[in-house]
Coordinates of N, CA and C in Angstrom, one line a residue:
M790 N 96.4 82.7 83.2 CA 95.3 83.7 82.9 C 94.8 84.3 84.2
A791 N 94.7 85.6 84.3 CA 94.2 86.3 85.5 C 92.7 86.1 85.5
Y792 N 92.2 86.0 86.8 CA 90.7 85.9 86.9 C 90.3 86.5 88.2
F793 N 89.0 86.9 88.2 CA 88.4 87.5 89.4 C 88.1 86.3 90.4
M794 N 88.3 86.6 91.6 CA 88.2 85.5 92.6 C 87.2 85.8 93.7
T795 N 86.7 84.8 94.3 CA 85.9 84.9 95.5 C 86.8 85.1 96.7
E796 N 86.3 85.2 97.9 CA 87.1 85.4 99.1 C 88.0 84.1 99.3
A797 N 89.3 84.3 99.4 CA 90.2 83.2 99.5 C 90.5 82.9 101.0
T798 N 90.7 81.7 101.3 CA 91.2 81.2 102.6 C 92.4 80.3 102.3
K799 N 93.1 79.9 103.4 CA 94.2 79.0 103.2 C 93.8 77.7 102.5
E800 N 92.5 77.3 102.8 CA 92.0 76.0 102.3 C 91.6 76.1 100.8
N801 N 91.2 77.3 100.3 CA 90.7 77.4 99.0 C 91.5 78.4 98.1
C802 N 92.8 78.4 98.3 CA 93.7 79.4 97.7 C 94.0 79.1 96.3
Q803 N 93.5 78.1 95.7 CA 93.8 77.8 94.3 C 92.5 77.9 93.4
D804 N 92.2 76.9 92.7 CA 91.1 77.0 91.7 C 89.7 77.1 92.4
E805 N 89.6 76.6 93.7 CA 88.4 76.7 94.4 C 87.9 78.1 94.6
C806 N 88.7 79.1 94.5 CA 88.3 80.5 94.8 C 87.8 81.2 93.5
K807 N 87.7 80.4 92.4 CA 87.2 81.0 91.2 C 85.7 81.0 91.3
F808 N 85.1 82.1 90.6 CA 83.7 82.1 90.5 C 83.2 81.0 89.7
S809 N 82.0 80.6 89.8 CA 81.4 79.6 88.9 C 80.1 80.2 88.3
P810 N 80.1 80.4 87.0 CA 81.2 80.1 86.1 C 82.4 81.1 86.3
N811 N 83.6 80.7 85.8 CA 84.8 81.5 85.9 C 84.6 82.9 85.3
K812 N 85.2 83.9 85.9 CA 85.2 85.2 85.4 C 86.7 85.6 85.1
E813 N 87.1 85.6 83.8 CA 88.5 85.9 83.5 C 88.7 87.4 83.5
A814 N 89.9 87.9 83.9 CA 90.3 89.3 83.9 C 91.1 89.5 82.6
T815 N 90.8 90.5 81.8 CA 91.5 90.7 80.6 C 92.7 91.6 80.9
E816 N 93.6 91.8 79.9 CA 94.7 92.7 80.0 C 94.2 94.1 80.2
E817 N 93.1 94.4 79.6 CA 92.5 95.8 79.9 C 92.1 95.9 81.3
D818 N 91.5 94.9 82.0 CA 91.2 94.9 83.4 C 92.4 95.2 84.2
L819 N 93.5 94.6 83.9 CA 94.8 94.8 84.6 C 95.3 96.2 84.4
R820 N 95.2 96.7 83.2 CA 95.7 98.1 83.0 C 94.9 99.1 83.8
R821 N 93.6 98.8 84.0 CA 92.7 99.7 84.8 C 93.2 99.9 86.2
I822 N 93.8 98.9 86.8 CA 94.3 99.0 88.1 C 95.8 99.3 88.2
G823 N 96.4 99.7 87.0 CA 97.7 100.1 87.0 C 98.8 99.1 86.8
V824 N 98.3 97.8 86.5 CA 99.2 96.7 86.3 C 99.8 96.8 85.0
E825 N 99.3 97.2 84.1 CA 100.0 97.5 82.8 C 99.1 98.1 81.8
C826 N 92.9 100.1 79.2 CA 92.4 100.2 80.5 C 90.9 100.1 80.4
T827 N 90.2 99.1 80.5 CA 88.7 99.0 80.5 C 88.2 99.1 81.9
K828 N 86.9 99.2 82.0 CA 86.3 99.4 83.3 C 86.1 98.0 84.0
V829 N 86.4 98.1 85.3 CA 86.1 97.0 86.2 C 85.1 97.5 87.2
N830 N 84.0 96.7 87.5 CA 83.0 97.1 88.4 C 83.4 97.0 89.8
F831 N 84.0 98.1 90.4 CA 84.5 98.1 91.7 C 83.4 98.4 92.7
D832 N 82.2 98.7 92.2 CA 81.0 99.0 93.1 C 80.4 97.7 93.6
D833 N 80.7 96.6 93.0 CA 80.2 95.3 93.4 C 81.3 94.7 94.3
A834 N 81.0 94.5 95.6 CA 81.9 93.9 96.5 C 82.5 92.6 96.1
N835 N 81.8 91.8 95.3 CA 82.3 90.5 94.8 C 83.4 90.6 93.8
E836 N 83.6 91.9 93.3 CA 84.6 92.0 92.2 C 85.7 93.0 92.6
Q837 N 86.1 93.1 94.0 CA 87.2 94.1 94.4 C 88.5 93.5 94.2
W838 N 88.7 92.2 94.0 CA 90.0 91.6 93.9 C 90.2 90.9 92.6
I839 N 91.3 90.9 92.0 CA 91.7 90.2 90.8 C 92.9 89.4 91.1
R840 N 92.8 88.1 90.8 CA 94.0 87.2 91.0 C 94.8 87.1 89.7
I841 N 96.1 87.2 89.9 CA 97.1 87.0 88.8 C 98.0 85.9 89.1
P842 N 97.7 84.7 88.7 CA 98.6 83.6 88.9 C 99.9 83.8 88.2
V843 N 101.0 83.6 88.9 CA 102.4 83.8 88.3 C 103.2 82.6 88.4
R844 N 104.1 82.5 87.5 CA 105.0 81.3 87.4 C 106.5 81.9 87.4
R845 N 107.4 81.0 87.5 CA 108.8 81.4 87.5 C 109.1 82.3 86.3
G846 N 109.7 83.4 86.5 CA 110.1 84.3 85.4 C 109.0 85.4 85.1
D847 N 107.8 85.3 85.7 CA 106.8 86.3 85.5 C 107.2 87.6 86.3
F848 N 106.8 88.7 85.7 CA 107.0 90.0 86.4 C 105.7 90.8 86.4
V849 N 105.3 91.2 87.6 CA 104.0 92.0 87.7 C 104.4 93.3 88.4
F850 N 104.0 94.4 87.8 CA 104.3 95.7 88.4 C 103.0 96.2 89.1
L851 N 103.0 96.5 90.4 CA 101.9 97.1 91.1 C 102.3 98.5 91.5
P852 N 101.5 99.5 91.1 CA 101.8 100.9 91.4 C 101.7 101.2 92.9
A853 N 102.5 102.1 93.3 CA 102.4 102.6 94.7 C 100.9 103.1 95.0
G854 N 100.4 102.7 96.1 CA 99.1 103.2 96.5 C 97.9 102.2 96.2
I855 N 98.2 101.1 95.4 CA 97.2 100.2 95.1 C 97.0 99.2 96.3
Y856 N 95.8 98.9 96.6 CA 95.5 97.8 97.6 C 95.8 96.5 96.9
H857 N 96.5 95.7 97.6 CA 96.8 94.3 97.1 C 97.1 93.4 98.2
R858 N 97.1 92.1 97.9 CA 97.5 91.1 98.8 C 98.2 90.0 98.1
F859 N 98.9 89.2 98.8 CA 99.7 88.2 98.2 C 99.4 86.9 98.9
T860 N 99.1 85.8 98.1 CA 98.8 84.5 98.7 C 99.5 83.5 97.8
T861 N 99.9 82.4 98.4 CA 100.5 81.3 97.7 C 99.5 80.3 97.2
D862 N 99.9 79.4 96.3 CA 99.0 78.3 96.0 C 99.2 77.2 97.0
R863 N 98.6 76.0 96.7 CA 98.6 74.9 97.7 C 100.0 74.4 98.0
S864 N 100.9 74.5 97.0 CA 102.3 74.1 97.3 C 103.1 75.0 98.3
E865 N 102.6 76.2 98.4 CA 103.3 77.2 99.2 C 104.8 77.3 98.9
D866 N 105.1 77.0 97.7 CA 106.5 77.0 97.3 C 106.7 78.3 96.4
V867 N 107.2 79.3 97.0 CA 107.4 80.6 96.2 C 108.6 81.3 96.7
V868 N 109.3 82.0 95.8 CA 110.3 83.0 96.1 C 109.9 84.3 95.5
A869 N 109.7 85.3 96.2 CA 109.2 86.6 95.7 C 110.3 87.6 96.0
L870 N 110.4 88.6 95.1 CA 111.3 89.7 95.2 C 110.6 91.0 95.0
R871 N 110.7 91.9 96.0 CA 110.1 93.2 95.9 C 111.2 94.2 95.5
L872 N 110.9 94.9 94.4 CA 111.9 95.9 93.9 C 111.3 97.3 94.1
F873 N 112.2 98.2 94.4 CA 111.8 99.6 94.7 C 112.5 100.5 93.7
R874 N 111.8 101.6 93.3 CA 112.4 102.6 92.4 C 113.4 103.5 93.2
N875 N 113.0 103.8 94.4 CA 113.9 104.7 95.2 C 114.3 104.0 96.4
N876 N 114.4 104.8 97.5 CA 114.8 104.2 98.8 C 114.0 103.0 99.1
P877 N 114.5 101.9 99.4 CA 113.7 100.7 99.7 C 113.0 100.8 101.0
K878 N 111.8 101.4 101.0 CA 111.0 101.5 102.2 C 109.6 101.1 101.9
W879 N 109.0 100.3 102.7 CA 107.7 99.9 102.5 C 106.9 99.9 103.8
T880 N 105.8 100.5 103.8 CA 104.9 100.6 105.0 C 103.5 100.0 104.6
A881 N 103.0 99.1 105.3 CA 101.7 98.5 105.0 C 100.6 99.5 105.5
F882 N 99.6 99.8 104.7 CA 98.4 100.5 105.1 C 97.2 99.6 104.8
N883 N 96.5 99.3 105.8 CA 95.3 98.5 105.7 C 94.2 99.2 104.9
R884 N 93.4 98.4 104.2 CA 92.2 98.9 103.5 C 91.3 99.5 104.6
S885 N 91.2 100.8 104.7 CA 90.4 101.4 105.7 C 90.3 102.9 105.4
A886 N 89.6 103.6 106.2 CA 89.5 105.1 106.1 C 90.9 105.7 106.2
D887 N 91.7 105.1 107.2 CA 93.1 105.6 107.4 C 94.0 105.4 106.2
G888 N 93.8 104.2 105.6 CA 94.6 103.8 104.4 C 94.2 104.7 103.2
D889 N 92.9 105.0 103.1 CA 92.5 105.9 102.0 C 92.9 107.3 102.1
K890 N 93.3 107.7 103.3 CA 93.8 109.1 103.5 C 95.3 109.3 103.3
Q891 N 96.0 108.2 103.0 CA 97.4 108.3 102.8 C 97.7 109.0 101.4
P892 N 98.6 109.9 101.4 CA 98.9 110.7 100.1 C 99.2 109.8 98.9
I893 N 99.9 108.7 99.1 CA 100.2 107.8 98.0 C 99.0 107.1 97.5
R894 N 98.0 106.8 98.4 CA 96.7 106.2 98.0 C 95.9 107.2 97.2
E895 N 95.8 108.5 97.7 CA 95.1 109.5 97.0 C 95.7 109.8 95.6
Q896 N 97.0 109.8 95.5 CA 97.7 110.0 94.2 C 97.3 108.8 93.3
Y897 N 97.3 107.6 93.7 CA 97.0 106.4 92.9 C 95.5 106.6 92.4
L898 N 94.6 106.9 93.3 CA 93.2 107.1 92.9 C 93.0 108.2 91.9
N899 N 93.8 109.3 92.0 CA 93.7 110.4 91.0 C 94.3 109.9 89.7
D900 N 95.3 109.1 89.7 CA 96.0 108.6 88.5 C 95.0 107.7 87.7
I901 N 94.2 106.9 88.4 CA 93.3 106.0 87.6 C 92.0 106.5 87.4
S902 N 91.7 107.7 87.9 CA 90.3 108.3 87.6 C 90.2 108.6 86.2
P903 N 89.0 108.3 85.6 CA 88.8 108.6 84.2 C 88.7 110.1 83.9

């Protein structure tokens, strides 16, 4: 089950990063950010990240231009595969004014605007 998370560190990268009480993210929450659409309060800095725990065989699609991060659980045992639609090229843009000016980020924001 996906859930909103507090700030994660290497020491609290599993259940300890859940809010208390827990705040689950619905399928509609995930659609809103392009994962697959209800409103998510992005104005509240405590709700900018949604955690999606995955297990072997799970597939998560993240659209180009979305800010995201990847962390492991305590076991740190993971094999991840990044798939590309076109030429396999990936450039990281940090969450910042420069990242927000990237054409792919602007396109993503236009795509999810109501």
